[in-house]
Tab-separated table of N, CA and C in Angstrom:
chain	number	residue	atom	x	y	z
A	426	UNK	N	-21.086	41.141	94.946
A	426	UNK	CA	-21.101	41.793	93.649
A	426	UNK	C	-22.542	42.147	93.317
A	427	UNK	N	-22.727	43.305	92.718
A	427	UNK	CA	-24.051	43.679	92.233
A	427	UNK	C	-24.112	43.352	90.746
A	428	UNK	N	-25.228	42.761	90.306
A	428	UNK	CA	-25.411	42.441	88.893
A	428	UNK	C	-26.693	43.082	88.387
A	429	UNK	N	-26.676	43.491	87.123
A	429	UNK	CA	-27.856	44.064	86.476
A	429	UNK	C	-28.012	43.413	85.117
A	430	UNK	N	-29.225	43.009	84.791
A	430	UNK	CA	-29.483	42.405	83.491
A	430	UNK	C	-29.589	43.487	82.428
A	431	UNK	N	-29.089	43.205	81.249
A	431	UNK	CA	-29.172	44.147	80.130
A	431	UNK	C	-30.583	44.187	79.547
A	432	UNK	N	-31.324	43.094	79.640
A	432	UNK	CA	-32.686	43.007	79.113
A	432	UNK	C	-33.661	43.570	80.151
A	433	UNK	N	-34.365	44.666	79.838
A	433	UNK	CA	-35.258	45.267	80.829
A	433	UNK	C	-36.505	44.432	81.125
A	434	UNK	N	-36.799	43.437	80.311
A	434	UNK	CA	-37.987	42.602	80.509
A	434	UNK	C	-37.726	41.408	81.439
A	435	UNK	N	-36.496	40.946	81.504
A	435	UNK	CA	-36.168	39.767	82.317
A	435	UNK	C	-36.171	40.124	83.802
A	436	UNK	N	-36.585	39.182	84.634
A	436	UNK	CA	-36.626	39.384	86.082
A	436	UNK	C	-35.770	38.362	86.799
A	437	UNK	N	-35.202	38.749	87.925
A	437	UNK	CA	-34.472	37.831	88.798
A	437	UNK	C	-35.163	37.834	90.155
A	438	UNK	N	-35.021	36.739	90.880
A	438	UNK	CA	-35.607	36.629	92.215
A	438	UNK	C	-34.525	36.283	93.229
A	439	UNK	N	-33.941	35.108	93.084
A	439	UNK	CA	-32.780	34.655	93.844
A	439	UNK	C	-32.428	33.250	93.366
A	440	UNK	N	-31.199	32.856	93.544
A	440	UNK	CA	-30.769	31.515	93.157
A	440	UNK	C	-30.335	31.369	91.708
A	441	UNK	N	-30.399	32.445	90.924
A	441	UNK	CA	-29.970	32.352	89.532
A	441	UNK	C	-28.453	32.172	89.464
A	442	UNK	N	-28.011	31.334	88.535
A	442	UNK	CA	-26.587	31.051	88.365
A	442	UNK	C	-25.939	32.175	87.556
A	443	UNK	N	-24.727	32.565	87.969
A	443	UNK	CA	-23.986	33.630	87.295
A	443	UNK	C	-22.775	33.030	86.583
A	444	UNK	N	-22.590	33.464	85.337
A	444	UNK	CA	-21.456	33.036	84.519
A	444	UNK	C	-20.574	34.238	84.218
A	445	UNK	N	-19.273	34.002	84.206
A	445	UNK	CA	-18.304	34.991	83.718
A	445	UNK	C	-17.460	34.282	82.679
A	446	UNK	N	-17.467	34.798	81.475
A	446	UNK	CA	-16.754	34.178	80.354
A	446	UNK	C	-17.141	32.705	80.187
A	447	UNK	N	-18.423	32.402	80.385
A	447	UNK	CA	-18.939	31.057	80.170
A	447	UNK	C	-18.727	30.062	81.298
A	448	UNK	N	-18.113	30.497	82.391
A	448	UNK	CA	-17.819	29.628	83.536
A	448	UNK	C	-18.683	30.049	84.725
A	449	UNK	N	-19.281	29.078	85.407
A	449	UNK	CA	-20.084	29.389	86.589
A	449	UNK	C	-19.173	29.956	87.682
A	450	UNK	N	-19.541	31.146	88.191
A	450	UNK	CA	-18.734	31.779	89.236
A	450	UNK	C	-19.540	32.106	90.491
A	451	UNK	N	-20.849	31.894	90.461
A	451	UNK	CA	-21.629	32.202	91.645
A	451	UNK	C	-23.115	32.158	91.398
A	452	UNK	N	-23.849	32.767	92.334
A	452	UNK	CA	-25.304	32.797	92.224
A	452	UNK	C	-25.868	34.053	92.879
A	453	UNK	N	-27.068	34.397	92.432
A	453	UNK	CA	-27.757	35.575	92.954
A	453	UNK	C	-28.360	35.213	94.306
A	454	UNK	N	-28.139	36.042	95.310
A	454	UNK	CA	-28.668	35.800	96.654
A	454	UNK	C	-29.954	36.576	96.914
A	455	UNK	N	-30.104	37.742	96.299
A	455	UNK	CA	-31.316	38.552	96.444
A	455	UNK	C	-31.434	39.423	95.204
A	456	UNK	N	-32.668	39.630	94.743
A	456	UNK	CA	-32.856	40.430	93.533
A	456	UNK	C	-34.253	41.029	93.497
A	457	UNK	N	-34.385	42.041	92.670
A	457	UNK	CA	-35.670	42.693	92.457
A	457	UNK	C	-35.538	43.531	91.196
A	458	UNK	N	-36.594	44.256	90.869
A	458	UNK	CA	-36.531	45.150	89.722
A	458	UNK	C	-36.096	46.524	90.206
A	459	UNK	N	-35.068	47.067	89.587
A	459	UNK	CA	-34.570	48.396	89.950
A	459	UNK	C	-35.200	49.447	89.054
A	460	UNK	N	-36.241	50.082	89.529
A	460	UNK	CA	-36.961	51.062	88.712
A	460	UNK	C	-36.084	52.236	88.305
A	461	UNK	N	-35.155	52.651	89.145
A	461	UNK	CA	-34.274	53.761	88.781
A	461	UNK	C	-33.270	53.359	87.700
A	462	UNK	N	-32.981	52.067	87.604
A	462	UNK	CA	-32.051	51.564	86.586
A	462	UNK	C	-32.771	51.012	85.360
A	463	UNK	N	-34.048	50.680	85.513
A	463	UNK	CA	-34.820	50.152	84.396
A	463	UNK	C	-34.517	48.713	84.052
A	464	UNK	N	-34.080	47.939	85.044
A	464	UNK	CA	-33.766	46.523	84.807
A	464	UNK	C	-33.726	45.774	86.144
A	465	UNK	N	-33.660	44.462	86.056
A	465	UNK	CA	-33.529	43.639	87.255
A	465	UNK	C	-32.107	43.758	87.793
A	466	UNK	N	-31.986	43.897	89.105
A	466	UNK	CA	-30.685	43.986	89.759
A	466	UNK	C	-30.639	42.989	90.913
A	467	UNK	N	-29.445	42.535	91.217
A	467	UNK	CA	-29.328	41.572	92.301
A	467	UNK	C	-27.985	41.654	93.000
A	468	UNK	N	-27.954	41.093	94.189
A	468	UNK	CA	-26.713	40.931	94.942
A	468	UNK	C	-26.303	39.482	94.807
A	469	UNK	N	-25.049	39.264	94.473
A	469	UNK	CA	-24.594	37.911	94.182
A	469	UNK	C	-23.343	37.553	94.974
A	470	UNK	N	-23.220	36.284	95.268
A	470	UNK	CA	-22.001	35.745	95.856
A	470	UNK	C	-21.196	35.165	94.692
A	471	UNK	N	-19.990	35.684	94.503
A	471	UNK	CA	-19.149	35.281	93.380
A	471	UNK	C	-17.814	34.788	93.916
A	472	UNK	N	-17.310	33.708	93.319
A	472	UNK	CA	-16.038	33.115	93.736
A	472	UNK	C	-15.184	32.895	92.491
A	473	UNK	N	-14.026	33.513	92.460
A	473	UNK	CA	-13.155	33.316	91.299
A	473	UNK	C	-12.123	32.218	91.534
A	474	UNK	N	-12.256	31.499	92.631
A	474	UNK	CA	-11.399	30.343	92.866
A	474	UNK	C	-10.174	30.603	93.718
A	475	UNK	N	-10.075	31.803	94.311
A	475	UNK	CA	-8.957	32.103	95.202
A	475	UNK	C	-9.507	32.703	96.489
A	476	UNK	N	-8.676	32.744	97.497
A	476	UNK	CA	-9.079	33.333	98.775
A	476	UNK	C	-8.907	34.845	98.774
A	477	UNK	N	-8.304	35.386	97.718
A	477	UNK	CA	-8.075	36.828	97.619
A	477	UNK	C	-9.383	37.570	97.370
A	478	UNK	N	-9.497	38.816	97.818
A	478	UNK	CA	-10.674	39.622	97.488
A	478	UNK	C	-10.787	39.813	95.971
A	479	UNK	N	-11.995	40.016	95.507
A	479	UNK	CA	-12.206	40.215	94.074
A	479	UNK	C	-11.628	41.554	93.640
A	480	UNK	N	-10.726	41.562	92.666
A	480	UNK	CA	-10.226	42.838	92.157
A	480	UNK	C	-11.291	43.528	91.308
A	481	UNK	N	-11.377	44.835	91.404
A	481	UNK	CA	-12.359	45.594	90.625
A	481	UNK	C	-12.166	45.358	89.132
A	482	UNK	N	-10.927	45.230	88.688
A	482	UNK	CA	-10.653	44.999	87.267
A	482	UNK	C	-11.248	43.666	86.811
A	483	UNK	N	-11.168	42.631	87.637
A	483	UNK	CA	-11.736	41.328	87.295
A	483	UNK	C	-13.251	41.430	87.177
A	484	UNK	N	-13.869	42.172	88.093
A	484	UNK	CA	-15.321	42.315	88.078
A	484	UNK	C	-15.771	43.132	86.870
A	485	UNK	N	-15.041	44.186	86.543
A	485	UNK	CA	-15.458	45.058	85.440
A	485	UNK	C	-15.110	44.500	84.059
A	486	UNK	N	-14.316	43.448	84.007
A	486	UNK	CA	-13.962	42.859	82.715
A	486	UNK	C	-14.724	41.553	82.518
A	487	UNK	N	-14.501	40.939	81.395
A	487	UNK	CA	-15.140	39.662	81.113
A	487	UNK	C	-16.572	39.828	80.630
A	488	UNK	N	-17.159	38.726	80.236
A	488	UNK	CA	-18.539	38.698	79.773
A	488	UNK	C	-19.387	38.049	80.860
A	489	UNK	N	-20.336	38.786	81.396
A	489	UNK	CA	-21.194	38.312	82.474
A	489	UNK	C	-22.551	37.912	81.926
A	490	UNK	N	-23.080	36.796	82.448
A	490	UNK	CA	-24.413	36.328	82.097
A	490	UNK	C	-25.085	35.786	83.348
A	491	UNK	N	-26.412	35.873	83.365
A	491	UNK	CA	-27.196	35.307	84.461
A	491	UNK	C	-28.218	34.357	83.848
A	492	UNK	N	-28.272	33.140	84.384
A	492	UNK	CA	-29.234	32.139	83.917
A	492	UNK	C	-30.550	32.351	84.663
A	493	UNK	N	-31.558	32.785	83.921
A	493	UNK	CA	-32.890	32.996	84.491
A	493	UNK	C	-33.824	31.970	83.859
A	494	UNK	N	-34.266	31.014	84.648
A	494	UNK	CA	-35.202	29.978	84.191
A	494	UNK	C	-34.698	29.268	82.938
A	495	UNK	N	-33.402	28.954	82.905
A	495	UNK	CA	-32.834	28.194	81.802
A	495	UNK	C	-32.377	29.008	80.609
A	496	UNK	N	-32.529	30.321	80.641
A	496	UNK	CA	-32.075	31.184	79.553
A	496	UNK	C	-31.031	32.150	80.101
A	497	UNK	N	-29.911	32.251	79.392
A	497	UNK	CA	-28.853	33.161	79.821
A	497	UNK	C	-29.102	34.572	79.279
A	498	UNK	N	-28.986	35.531	80.192
A	498	UNK	CA	-29.150	36.936	79.837
A	498	UNK	C	-27.836	37.667	80.070
A	499	UNK	N	-27.490	38.551	79.150
A	499	UNK	CA	-26.296	39.387	79.318
A	499	UNK	C	-26.485	40.263	80.549
A	500	UNK	N	-25.386	40.470	81.267
A	500	UNK	CA	-25.451	41.265	82.495
A	500	UNK	C	-24.180	42.081	82.644
A	501	UNK	N	-24.237	43.037	83.551
A	501	UNK	CA	-23.033	43.774	83.943
A	501	UNK	C	-22.879	43.592	85.454
A	502	UNK	N	-21.638	43.648	85.902
A	502	UNK	CA	-21.358	43.435	87.318
A	502	UNK	C	-20.556	44.608	87.859
A	503	UNK	N	-20.702	44.858	89.159
A	503	UNK	CA	-20.008	45.983	89.779
A	503	UNK	C	-19.803	45.725	91.268
A	504	UNK	N	-18.706	46.230	91.785
A	504	UNK	CA	-18.477	46.203	93.231
A	504	UNK	C	-19.110	47.422	93.906
A	505	UNK	N	-19.430	48.433	93.113
A	505	UNK	CA	-20.024	49.662	93.626
A	505	UNK	C	-21.515	49.680	93.308
A	506	UNK	N	-22.284	50.455	94.030
A	506	UNK	CA	-23.713	50.569	93.712
A	506	UNK	C	-23.886	51.053	92.274
A	507	UNK	N	-24.868	50.502	91.587
A	507	UNK	CA	-25.083	50.900	90.193
A	507	UNK	C	-25.853	52.213	90.092
A	508	UNK	N	-26.605	52.553	91.117
A	508	UNK	CA	-27.311	53.828	91.136
A	508	UNK	C	-26.574	54.777	92.058
A	509	UNK	N	-26.125	55.879	91.532
A	509	UNK	CA	-25.440	56.913	92.298
A	509	UNK	C	-24.227	56.371	93.067
A	510	UNK	N	-23.266	55.772	92.359
A	510	UNK	CA	-22.115	55.167	93.044
A	510	UNK	C	-21.235	56.139	93.813
A	511	UNK	N	-21.291	57.440	93.498
A	511	UNK	CA	-20.483	58.434	94.204
A	511	UNK	C	-21.294	59.209	95.246
A	512	UNK	N	-22.540	58.791	95.485
A	512	UNK	CA	-23.425	59.430	96.457
A	512	UNK	C	-23.683	60.907	96.148
A	513	UNK	N	-23.634	61.274	94.889
A	513	UNK	CA	-23.848	62.664	94.514
A	513	UNK	C	-25.280	63.108	94.771
A	514	UNK	N	-26.250	62.244	94.576
A	514	UNK	CA	-27.645	62.616	94.808
A	514	UNK	C	-27.922	62.824	96.298
A	515	UNK	N	-27.317	61.997	97.127
A	515	UNK	CA	-27.512	62.126	98.573
A	515	UNK	C	-26.882	63.422	99.086
A	516	UNK	N	-25.737	63.770	98.543
A	516	UNK	CA	-24.994	64.944	99.011
A	516	UNK	C	-25.564	66.265	98.462
A	517	UNK	N	-26.406	66.199	97.454
A	517	UNK	CA	-26.911	67.452	96.861
A	517	UNK	C	-28.120	67.991	97.601
């Protein structure tokens, strides 16, 4: 899952805990600042407690937060790339 923080000042590195609806569901494996998005973005391993693949509806719903150095920041999550998800820029 790709995650992006709503706060443009907060940074992620790796190992940050991810919450969905207040429950721990995973952690950030790699992150950096996404200049094209204007916020920190990361790749995360998320587990909803079943062996089934994550449904897009589950990922796009709920309230997502990332714990950065003991403070929770609002986040959004996506199964698709957050920058140019339809590859329109590459194809133009």
